[in-house]
XYZ file of C-alpha atoms in Angstrom:
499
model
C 78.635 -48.171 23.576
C 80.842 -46.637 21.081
C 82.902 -49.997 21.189
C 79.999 -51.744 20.622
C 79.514 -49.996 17.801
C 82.717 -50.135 15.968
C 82.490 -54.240 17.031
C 79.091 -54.675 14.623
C 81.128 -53.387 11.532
C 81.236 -56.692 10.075
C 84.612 -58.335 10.065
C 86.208 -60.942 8.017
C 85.986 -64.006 10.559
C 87.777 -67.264 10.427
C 83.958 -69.245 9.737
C 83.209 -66.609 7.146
C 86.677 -66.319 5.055
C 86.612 -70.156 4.906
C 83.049 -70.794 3.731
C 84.044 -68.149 0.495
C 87.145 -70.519 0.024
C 85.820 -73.408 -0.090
C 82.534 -72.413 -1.650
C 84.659 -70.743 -4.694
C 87.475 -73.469 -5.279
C 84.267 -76.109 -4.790
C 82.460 -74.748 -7.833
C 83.867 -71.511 -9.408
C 87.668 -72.632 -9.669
C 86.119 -76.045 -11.815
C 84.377 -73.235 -14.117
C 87.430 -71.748 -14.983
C 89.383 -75.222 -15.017
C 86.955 -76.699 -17.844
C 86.997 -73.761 -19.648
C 90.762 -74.461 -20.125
C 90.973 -77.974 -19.908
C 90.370 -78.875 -23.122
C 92.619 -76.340 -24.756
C 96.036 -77.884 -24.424
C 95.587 -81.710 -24.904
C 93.228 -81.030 -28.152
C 95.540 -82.574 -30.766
C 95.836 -86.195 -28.408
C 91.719 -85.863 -27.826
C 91.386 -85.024 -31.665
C 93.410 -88.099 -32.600
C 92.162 -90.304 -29.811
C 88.399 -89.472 -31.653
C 90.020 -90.408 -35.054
C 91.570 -93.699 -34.128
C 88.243 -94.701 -32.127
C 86.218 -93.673 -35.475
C 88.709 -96.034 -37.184
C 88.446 -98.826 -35.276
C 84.858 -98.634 -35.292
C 83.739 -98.604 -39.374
C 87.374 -99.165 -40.733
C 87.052 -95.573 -42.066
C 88.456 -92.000 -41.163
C 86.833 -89.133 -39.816
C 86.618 -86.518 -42.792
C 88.346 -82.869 -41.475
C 84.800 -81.334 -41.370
C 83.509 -84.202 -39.098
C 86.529 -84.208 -37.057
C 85.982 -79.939 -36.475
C 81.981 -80.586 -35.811
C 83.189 -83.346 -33.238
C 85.614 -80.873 -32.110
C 83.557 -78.030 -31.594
C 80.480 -79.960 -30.117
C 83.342 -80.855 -27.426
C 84.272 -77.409 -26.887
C 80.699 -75.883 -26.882
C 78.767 -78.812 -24.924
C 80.068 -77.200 -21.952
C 78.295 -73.591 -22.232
C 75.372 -75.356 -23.740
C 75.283 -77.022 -20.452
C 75.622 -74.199 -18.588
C 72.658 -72.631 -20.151
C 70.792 -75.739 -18.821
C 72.619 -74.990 -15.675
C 71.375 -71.106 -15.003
C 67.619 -71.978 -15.713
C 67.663 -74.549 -12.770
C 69.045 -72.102 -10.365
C 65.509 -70.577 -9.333
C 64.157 -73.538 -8.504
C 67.555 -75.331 -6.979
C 68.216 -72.483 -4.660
C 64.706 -72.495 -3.340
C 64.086 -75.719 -2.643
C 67.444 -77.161 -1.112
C 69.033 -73.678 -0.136
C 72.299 -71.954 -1.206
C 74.456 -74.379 0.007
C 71.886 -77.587 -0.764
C 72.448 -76.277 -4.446
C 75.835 -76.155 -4.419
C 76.457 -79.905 -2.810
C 73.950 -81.512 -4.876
C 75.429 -79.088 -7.740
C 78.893 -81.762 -6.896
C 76.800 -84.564 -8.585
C 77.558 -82.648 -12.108
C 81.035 -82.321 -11.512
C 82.126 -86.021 -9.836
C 79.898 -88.302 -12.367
C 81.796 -86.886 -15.505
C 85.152 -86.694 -13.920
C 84.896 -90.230 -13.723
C 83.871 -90.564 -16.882
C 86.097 -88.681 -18.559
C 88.356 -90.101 -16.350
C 87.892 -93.710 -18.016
C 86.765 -92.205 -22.006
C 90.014 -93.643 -22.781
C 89.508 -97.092 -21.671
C 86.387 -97.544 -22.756
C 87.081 -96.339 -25.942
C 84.414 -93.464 -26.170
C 84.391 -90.247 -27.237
C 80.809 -90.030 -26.900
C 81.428 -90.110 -22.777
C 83.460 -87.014 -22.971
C 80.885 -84.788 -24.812
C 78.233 -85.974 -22.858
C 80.443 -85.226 -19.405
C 81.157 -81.370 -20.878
C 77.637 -81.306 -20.929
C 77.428 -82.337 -17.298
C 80.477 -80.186 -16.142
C 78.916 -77.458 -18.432
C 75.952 -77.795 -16.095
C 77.729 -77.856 -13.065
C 79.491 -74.199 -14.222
C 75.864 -72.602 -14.961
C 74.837 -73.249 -11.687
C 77.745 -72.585 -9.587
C 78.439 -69.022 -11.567
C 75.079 -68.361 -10.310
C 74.601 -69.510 -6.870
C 78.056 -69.213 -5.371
C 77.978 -65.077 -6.082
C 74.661 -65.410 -4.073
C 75.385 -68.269 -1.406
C 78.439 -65.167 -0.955
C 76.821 -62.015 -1.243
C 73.945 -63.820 1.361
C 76.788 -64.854 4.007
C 79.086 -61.119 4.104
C 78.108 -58.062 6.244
C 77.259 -55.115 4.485
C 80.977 -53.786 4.273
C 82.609 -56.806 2.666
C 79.823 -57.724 -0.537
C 81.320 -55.783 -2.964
C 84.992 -57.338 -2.189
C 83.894 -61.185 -1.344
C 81.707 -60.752 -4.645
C 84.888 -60.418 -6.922
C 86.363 -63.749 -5.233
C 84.236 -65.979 -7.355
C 85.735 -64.641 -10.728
C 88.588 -64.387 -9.538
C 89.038 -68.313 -8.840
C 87.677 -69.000 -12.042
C 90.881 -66.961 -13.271
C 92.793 -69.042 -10.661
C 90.848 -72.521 -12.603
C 91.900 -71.251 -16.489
C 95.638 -71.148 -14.570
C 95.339 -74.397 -13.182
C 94.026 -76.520 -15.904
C 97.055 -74.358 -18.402
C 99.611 -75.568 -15.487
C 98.379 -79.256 -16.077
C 98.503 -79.122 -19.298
C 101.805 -78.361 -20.193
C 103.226 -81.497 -22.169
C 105.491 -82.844 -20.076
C 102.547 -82.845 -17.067
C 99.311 -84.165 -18.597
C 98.991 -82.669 -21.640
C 99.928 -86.383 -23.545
C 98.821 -89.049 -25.077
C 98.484 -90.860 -21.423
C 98.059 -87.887 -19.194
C 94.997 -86.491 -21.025
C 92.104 -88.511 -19.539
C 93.300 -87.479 -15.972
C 94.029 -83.556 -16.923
C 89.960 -83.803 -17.642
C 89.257 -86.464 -14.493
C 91.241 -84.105 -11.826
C 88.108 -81.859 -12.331
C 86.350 -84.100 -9.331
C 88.731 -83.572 -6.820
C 87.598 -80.006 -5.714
C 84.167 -80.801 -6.387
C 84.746 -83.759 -4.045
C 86.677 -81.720 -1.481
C 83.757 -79.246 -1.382
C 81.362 -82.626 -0.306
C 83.639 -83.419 2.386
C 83.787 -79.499 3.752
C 81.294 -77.777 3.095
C 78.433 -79.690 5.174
C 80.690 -78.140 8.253
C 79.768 -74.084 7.267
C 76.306 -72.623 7.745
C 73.505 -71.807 5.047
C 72.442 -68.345 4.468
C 71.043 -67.096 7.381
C 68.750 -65.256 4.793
C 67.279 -67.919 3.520
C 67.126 -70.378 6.574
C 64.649 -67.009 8.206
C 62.886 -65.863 5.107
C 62.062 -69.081 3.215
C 62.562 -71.639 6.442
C 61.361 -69.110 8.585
C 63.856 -71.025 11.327
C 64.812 -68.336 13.756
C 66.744 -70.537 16.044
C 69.043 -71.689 12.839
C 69.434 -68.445 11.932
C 70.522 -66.841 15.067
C 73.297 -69.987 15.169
C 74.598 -69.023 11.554
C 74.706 -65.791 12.272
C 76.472 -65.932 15.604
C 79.125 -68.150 13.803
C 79.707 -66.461 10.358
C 80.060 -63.003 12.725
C 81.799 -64.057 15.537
C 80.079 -62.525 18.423
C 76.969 -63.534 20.294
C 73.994 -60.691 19.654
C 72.911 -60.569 16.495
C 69.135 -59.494 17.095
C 69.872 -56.093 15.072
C 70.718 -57.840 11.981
C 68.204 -60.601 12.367
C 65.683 -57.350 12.084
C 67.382 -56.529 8.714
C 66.360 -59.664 7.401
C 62.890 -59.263 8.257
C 63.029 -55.721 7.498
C 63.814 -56.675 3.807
C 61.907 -59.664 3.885
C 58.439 -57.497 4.179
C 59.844 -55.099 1.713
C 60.238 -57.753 -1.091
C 56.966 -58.615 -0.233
C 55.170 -54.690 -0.668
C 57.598 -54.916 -3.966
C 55.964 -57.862 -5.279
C 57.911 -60.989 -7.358
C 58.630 -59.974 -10.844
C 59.196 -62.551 -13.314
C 61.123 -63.276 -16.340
C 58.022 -62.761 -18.816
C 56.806 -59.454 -17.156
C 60.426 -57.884 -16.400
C 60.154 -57.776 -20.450
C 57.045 -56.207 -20.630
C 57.698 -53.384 -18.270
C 58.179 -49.962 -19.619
C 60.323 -48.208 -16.444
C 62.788 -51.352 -16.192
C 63.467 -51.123 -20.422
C 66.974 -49.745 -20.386
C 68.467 -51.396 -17.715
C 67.168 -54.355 -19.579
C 68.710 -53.624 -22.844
C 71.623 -52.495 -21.314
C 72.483 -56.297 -19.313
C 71.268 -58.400 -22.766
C 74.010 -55.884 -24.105
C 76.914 -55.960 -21.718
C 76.818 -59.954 -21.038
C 76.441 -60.439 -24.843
C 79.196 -57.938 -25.324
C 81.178 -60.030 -22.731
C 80.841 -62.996 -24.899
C 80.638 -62.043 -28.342
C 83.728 -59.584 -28.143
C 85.949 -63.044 -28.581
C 87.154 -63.641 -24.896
C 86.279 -67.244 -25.169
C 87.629 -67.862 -28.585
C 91.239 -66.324 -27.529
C 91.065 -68.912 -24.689
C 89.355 -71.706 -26.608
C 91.769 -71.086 -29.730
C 94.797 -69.250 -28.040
C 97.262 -72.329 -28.674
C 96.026 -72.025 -32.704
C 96.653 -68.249 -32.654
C 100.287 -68.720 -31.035
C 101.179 -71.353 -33.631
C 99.631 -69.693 -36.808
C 101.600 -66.603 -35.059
C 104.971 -68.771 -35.220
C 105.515 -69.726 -32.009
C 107.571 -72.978 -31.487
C 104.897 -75.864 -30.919
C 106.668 -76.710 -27.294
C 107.101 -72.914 -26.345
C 103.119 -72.409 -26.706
C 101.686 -74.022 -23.050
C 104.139 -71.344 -21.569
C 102.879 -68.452 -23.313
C 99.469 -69.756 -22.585
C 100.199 -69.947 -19.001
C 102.007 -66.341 -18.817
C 98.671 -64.775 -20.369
C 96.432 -67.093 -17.651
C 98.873 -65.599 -14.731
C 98.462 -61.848 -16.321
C 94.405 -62.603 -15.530
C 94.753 -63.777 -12.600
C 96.742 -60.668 -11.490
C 94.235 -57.961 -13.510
C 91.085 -59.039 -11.534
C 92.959 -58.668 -8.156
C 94.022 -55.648 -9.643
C 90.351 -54.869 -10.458
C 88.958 -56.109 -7.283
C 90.970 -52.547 -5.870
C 90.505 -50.141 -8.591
C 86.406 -50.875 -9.282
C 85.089 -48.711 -5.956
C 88.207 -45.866 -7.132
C 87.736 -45.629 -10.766
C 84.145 -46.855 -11.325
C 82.468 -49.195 -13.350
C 81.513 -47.417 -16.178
C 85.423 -46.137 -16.740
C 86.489 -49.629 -16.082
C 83.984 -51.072 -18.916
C 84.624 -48.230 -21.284
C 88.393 -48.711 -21.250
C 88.505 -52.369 -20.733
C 86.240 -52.837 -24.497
C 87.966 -50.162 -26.035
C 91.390 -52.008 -24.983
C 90.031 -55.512 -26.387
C 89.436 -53.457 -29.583
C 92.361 -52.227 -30.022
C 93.915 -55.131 -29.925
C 91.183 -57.041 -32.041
C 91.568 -54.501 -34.782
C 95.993 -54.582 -34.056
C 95.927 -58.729 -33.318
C 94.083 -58.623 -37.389
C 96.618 -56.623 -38.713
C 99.426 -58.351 -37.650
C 98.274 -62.126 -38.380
C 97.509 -61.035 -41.977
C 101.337 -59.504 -42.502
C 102.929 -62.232 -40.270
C 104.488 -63.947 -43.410
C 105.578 -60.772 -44.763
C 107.333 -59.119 -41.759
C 109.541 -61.452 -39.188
C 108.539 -59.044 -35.781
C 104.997 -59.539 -36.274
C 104.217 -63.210 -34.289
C 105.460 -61.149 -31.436
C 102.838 -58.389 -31.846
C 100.042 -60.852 -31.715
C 100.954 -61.964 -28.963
C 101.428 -58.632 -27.192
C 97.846 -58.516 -28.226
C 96.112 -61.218 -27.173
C 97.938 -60.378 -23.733
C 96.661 -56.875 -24.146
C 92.965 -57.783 -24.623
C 93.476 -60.103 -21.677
C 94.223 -57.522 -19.780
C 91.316 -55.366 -20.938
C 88.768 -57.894 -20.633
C 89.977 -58.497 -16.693
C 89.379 -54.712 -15.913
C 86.090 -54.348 -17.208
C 83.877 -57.072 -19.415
C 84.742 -59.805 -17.400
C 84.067 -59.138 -13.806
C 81.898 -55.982 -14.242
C 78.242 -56.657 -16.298
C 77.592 -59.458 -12.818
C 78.125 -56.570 -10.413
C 75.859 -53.960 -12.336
C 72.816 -57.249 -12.766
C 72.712 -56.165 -8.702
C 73.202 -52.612 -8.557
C 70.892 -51.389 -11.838
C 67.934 -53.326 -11.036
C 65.731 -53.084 -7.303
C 65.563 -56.385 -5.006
C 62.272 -57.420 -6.606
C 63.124 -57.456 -10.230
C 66.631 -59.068 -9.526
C 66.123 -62.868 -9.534
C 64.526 -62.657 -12.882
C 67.473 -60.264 -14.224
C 70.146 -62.457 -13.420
C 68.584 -65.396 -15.235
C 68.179 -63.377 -18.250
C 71.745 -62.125 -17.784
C 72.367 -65.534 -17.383
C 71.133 -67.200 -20.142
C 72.365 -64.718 -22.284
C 76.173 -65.321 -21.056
C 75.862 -68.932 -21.284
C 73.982 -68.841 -24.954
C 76.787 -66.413 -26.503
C 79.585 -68.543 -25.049
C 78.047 -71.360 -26.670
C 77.172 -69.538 -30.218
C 81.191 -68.335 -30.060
C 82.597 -72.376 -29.095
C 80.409 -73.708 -32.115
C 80.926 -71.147 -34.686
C 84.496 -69.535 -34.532
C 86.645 -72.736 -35.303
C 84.572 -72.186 -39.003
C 84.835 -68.796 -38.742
C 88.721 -69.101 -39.295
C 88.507 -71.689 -41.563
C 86.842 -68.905 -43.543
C 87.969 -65.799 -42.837
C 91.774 -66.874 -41.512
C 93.255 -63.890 -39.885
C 90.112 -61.448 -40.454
C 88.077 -63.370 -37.915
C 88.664 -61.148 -35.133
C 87.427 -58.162 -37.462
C 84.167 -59.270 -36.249
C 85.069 -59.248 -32.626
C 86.561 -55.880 -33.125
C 82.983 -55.012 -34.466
C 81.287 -55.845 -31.584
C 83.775 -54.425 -29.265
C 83.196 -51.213 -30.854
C 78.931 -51.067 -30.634
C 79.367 -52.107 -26.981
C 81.639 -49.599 -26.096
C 79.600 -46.573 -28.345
C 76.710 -48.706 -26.561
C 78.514 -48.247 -22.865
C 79.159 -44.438 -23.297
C 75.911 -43.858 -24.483
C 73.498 -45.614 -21.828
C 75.198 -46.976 -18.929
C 75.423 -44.125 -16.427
C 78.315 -44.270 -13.378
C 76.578 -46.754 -10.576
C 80.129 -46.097 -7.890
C 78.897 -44.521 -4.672
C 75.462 -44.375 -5.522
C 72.190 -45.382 -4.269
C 70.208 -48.123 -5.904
C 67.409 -45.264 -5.736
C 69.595 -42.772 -7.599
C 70.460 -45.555 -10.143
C 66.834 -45.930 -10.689
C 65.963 -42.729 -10.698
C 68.773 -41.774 -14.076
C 67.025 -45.066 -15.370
C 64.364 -43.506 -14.672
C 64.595 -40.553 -17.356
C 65.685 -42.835 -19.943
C 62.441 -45.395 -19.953
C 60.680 -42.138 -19.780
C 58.973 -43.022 -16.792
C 58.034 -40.205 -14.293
C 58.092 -42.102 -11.238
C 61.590 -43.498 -9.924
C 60.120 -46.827 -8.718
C 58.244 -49.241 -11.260
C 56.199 -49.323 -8.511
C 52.753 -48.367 -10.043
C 53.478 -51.319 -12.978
C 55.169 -53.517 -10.089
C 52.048 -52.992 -7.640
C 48.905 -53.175 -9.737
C 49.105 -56.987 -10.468
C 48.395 -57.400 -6.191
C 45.534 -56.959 -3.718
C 45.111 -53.807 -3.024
C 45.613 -54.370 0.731
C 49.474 -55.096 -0.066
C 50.167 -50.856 -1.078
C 48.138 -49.144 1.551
């Protein structure tokens, strides 16, 4: 018996480690990879929308036009991924977890070939309209592939197979800064294809995926297909009775039923779910806003203004991609030791630091001949920072500060809010340093600061606790005597339901 016992501690199985793979470097490795894709090749794209412009009226593009072109390039893609998050609800309902992510392909092929051929046809009107698609593509994926994930592990292996989704976007940012060194694809001819090679995992994902099995949680509690189920299960686990876990579906099925569905509109209107409210609009605005994006959008800028040889940037660029990709493995280890709120504390308080350092030393970089090399410590410094804490961290506590009922409708909010910062940063900063030069990232340093006074503040440690004991310090905050919203949560059903 004992054996038995040990055997239904859920294991990493062949099925199971294969469906994360290809589910991740299907749809959260092309996040990452768009994100960076348009960073290196920006000069040949910039000219390439000049000489089109040109051969169009016979005129030039003015340098204001040229930046508004520029940015609408870079910030089509979070735009789109704004688009993206608010069709996950419906999406994941209607065709399933993996249904969403194989008709999610559609946004990622269609503009690969289009960006593919922009150069050809002599558009640059196909390429923002294709980061719109790709940005929609990255909305839903960032959404559905942490639950597709989270829906397929056992118990014992969410929290770790929940970090593999950021950390192949980390693995996509390294990719697409590979590519685009300038002897690969980062010139005049390589360009369209350094966008284009978006579609192959996307593609790959079509041809694989179809082969692994949908959420057994979904195929019994919205298909209500027992016999589909028991299959997926008996796969993804490797072993043959798999009645006791089939009961924990049901089990939770029937209590997200007593809970009730909350939606977006009412999660705002309830008094005991306030805090934890405030607290995600903060944290995934605070992930955003603190300037992650415009380091990666801008980092080849902030290299050359910090007088770094034009053909020695891509390597610096890739050196700080590799340093991410090594902090969130790092983090995917140290966030069950040290905690979250330690992680988030000293991962904002690092990206200040170097903000406020990173300021300082492009304003005196003319003056003193060190100084390029101090910003560039810190913009490696605040990637590190970001990778321990504002990056991977404000996702994990959507699921672990809010109950099952109230969570759907938190991570769109979450979501929206990530996507619609991303986008306000991509539009605005390339003006922002027209303006302000090397003071820009005062405001970043601003915002660094009120999130981390915010974080030490509010957010209380969530590591080793229950989601009832996370409620219940929630709890005293939104003043609310009882631990579970339940009285707000309840009142809006048949009485029958609470009895």
């Amino acid at each position: 018996m004992e054996k038995d016992d040990r055997e239904k501690e859920g294991k990493l199985t062949l099925v199971l480690a294969l469906a994360t793979l290809i589910a991740a470097f299907g749809s959260s490795f092309q996040y990452g990879y768009n994100v960076a894709a348009v960073n290196s090749p920006s000069e040949f794209m910039q000219q390439f929308y000049n000489d089109t412009f040109k051969e169009r009226t016979q005129d030039t593009l003015d340098s204001f036009s040229l930046t508004l072109m520029w940015s609408m390039t870079v910030s089509m893609f979070p735009f789109g991924g704004f688009i993206g998050s608010l069709l996950v609800g419906p999406l994941v309902n209607k065709m399933g977890r993996k249904g969403a992510l194989l008709f999610n392909n559609v946004f990622s092929v269609v503009p690969a070939i289009l960006m593919g051929c922009s150069k050809m046809a002599r558009s640059y009107e196909l390429i923002i309209a294709s980061r719109l698609m790709v940005g929609i593509c990255a909305g839903l994926s960032s959404n559905v592939v942490p639950m597709y994930l989270g829906e397929l592990a056992p118990k014992n292996l969410r929290g770790a197979l929940g970090v593999v989704p950021q950390l192949f976007i980390t693995v996509g940012i390294l990719v697409a800064q590979l590519f685009g060194f300038r002897n690969v694809l980062a010139n005049e001819e390589g360009w369209p294809i350094l966008l284009g090679l978006t579609g192959v995992p996307a593609a790959l994902q079509v041809l694989l995926l179809p082969f692994f099995p949908e959420s057994p949680r979904y195929l019994l509690i919205q298909k209500q297909d027992e016999s589909a189920t028991k299959k997926a299960l008996q796969r993804l686990r490797g072993w043959q009775d798999v009645t006791l876990e089939m009961e924990e579906i049901r089990r939770e099925d029937e209590a997200e039923k007593a809970a009730g569905f909350i939606s977006v509109w009412k999660l705002f209107k309830m008094q005991s779910l306030r805090w934890q409210l405030i607290s995600i609009i903060v944290l995934m605005a605070g992930q955003q806003l603190s300037g992650v994006n415009a380091i990666y959008y801008y980092a080849d800028k902030i290299y050359l203004s910090a007088g770094v040889k034009t053909n020695d940037i891509q390597y610096v660029t890739a050196g700080t991609g590799a340093v991410n990709v090594f902090m969130t493995i790092v983090t995917i280890f140290v966030v069950e030791l040290w905690g979250r709120r330690l992680l988030l504390l000293l991962g904002f308080s690092t990206c200040l630091t170097a903000c406020v350092v990173l300021t300082a030393a492009l304003a005196l970089q003319d003056t003193i001949s060190w100084m390029p090399y101090v910003s560039i410590v810190c913009v490696i410094v605040y990637v590190i920072g970001h990778a321990l804490g504002p990056s991977p961290i404000p996702a994990l506590l959507i699921t672990e500060i809010f109950l099952q009922s109230s969570r759907p409708a938190a991570f769109m909010i979450g979501g929206s809010v990530h996507w619609l910062s991303n986008f306000t940063v991509g539009l605005i900063f390339p003006f922002i340093q027209v303006g302000l030069g090397a003071y820009s990232f005062i405001i970043f340093a601003i915002i660094c600061l009120l999130t981390t006074i915010y974080i030490f503040l509010v957010i209380p440690e969530t590591k080793g606790r229950s989601f009832i004991e996370i409620n219940q310090i929630f709890a005293k905050k939104n003043k609310v005597s009882d631990v579970y919203p339940e009285k707000e949560e309840l009142k809006d059903l048949p009485p029958d339901v609470s009895l």
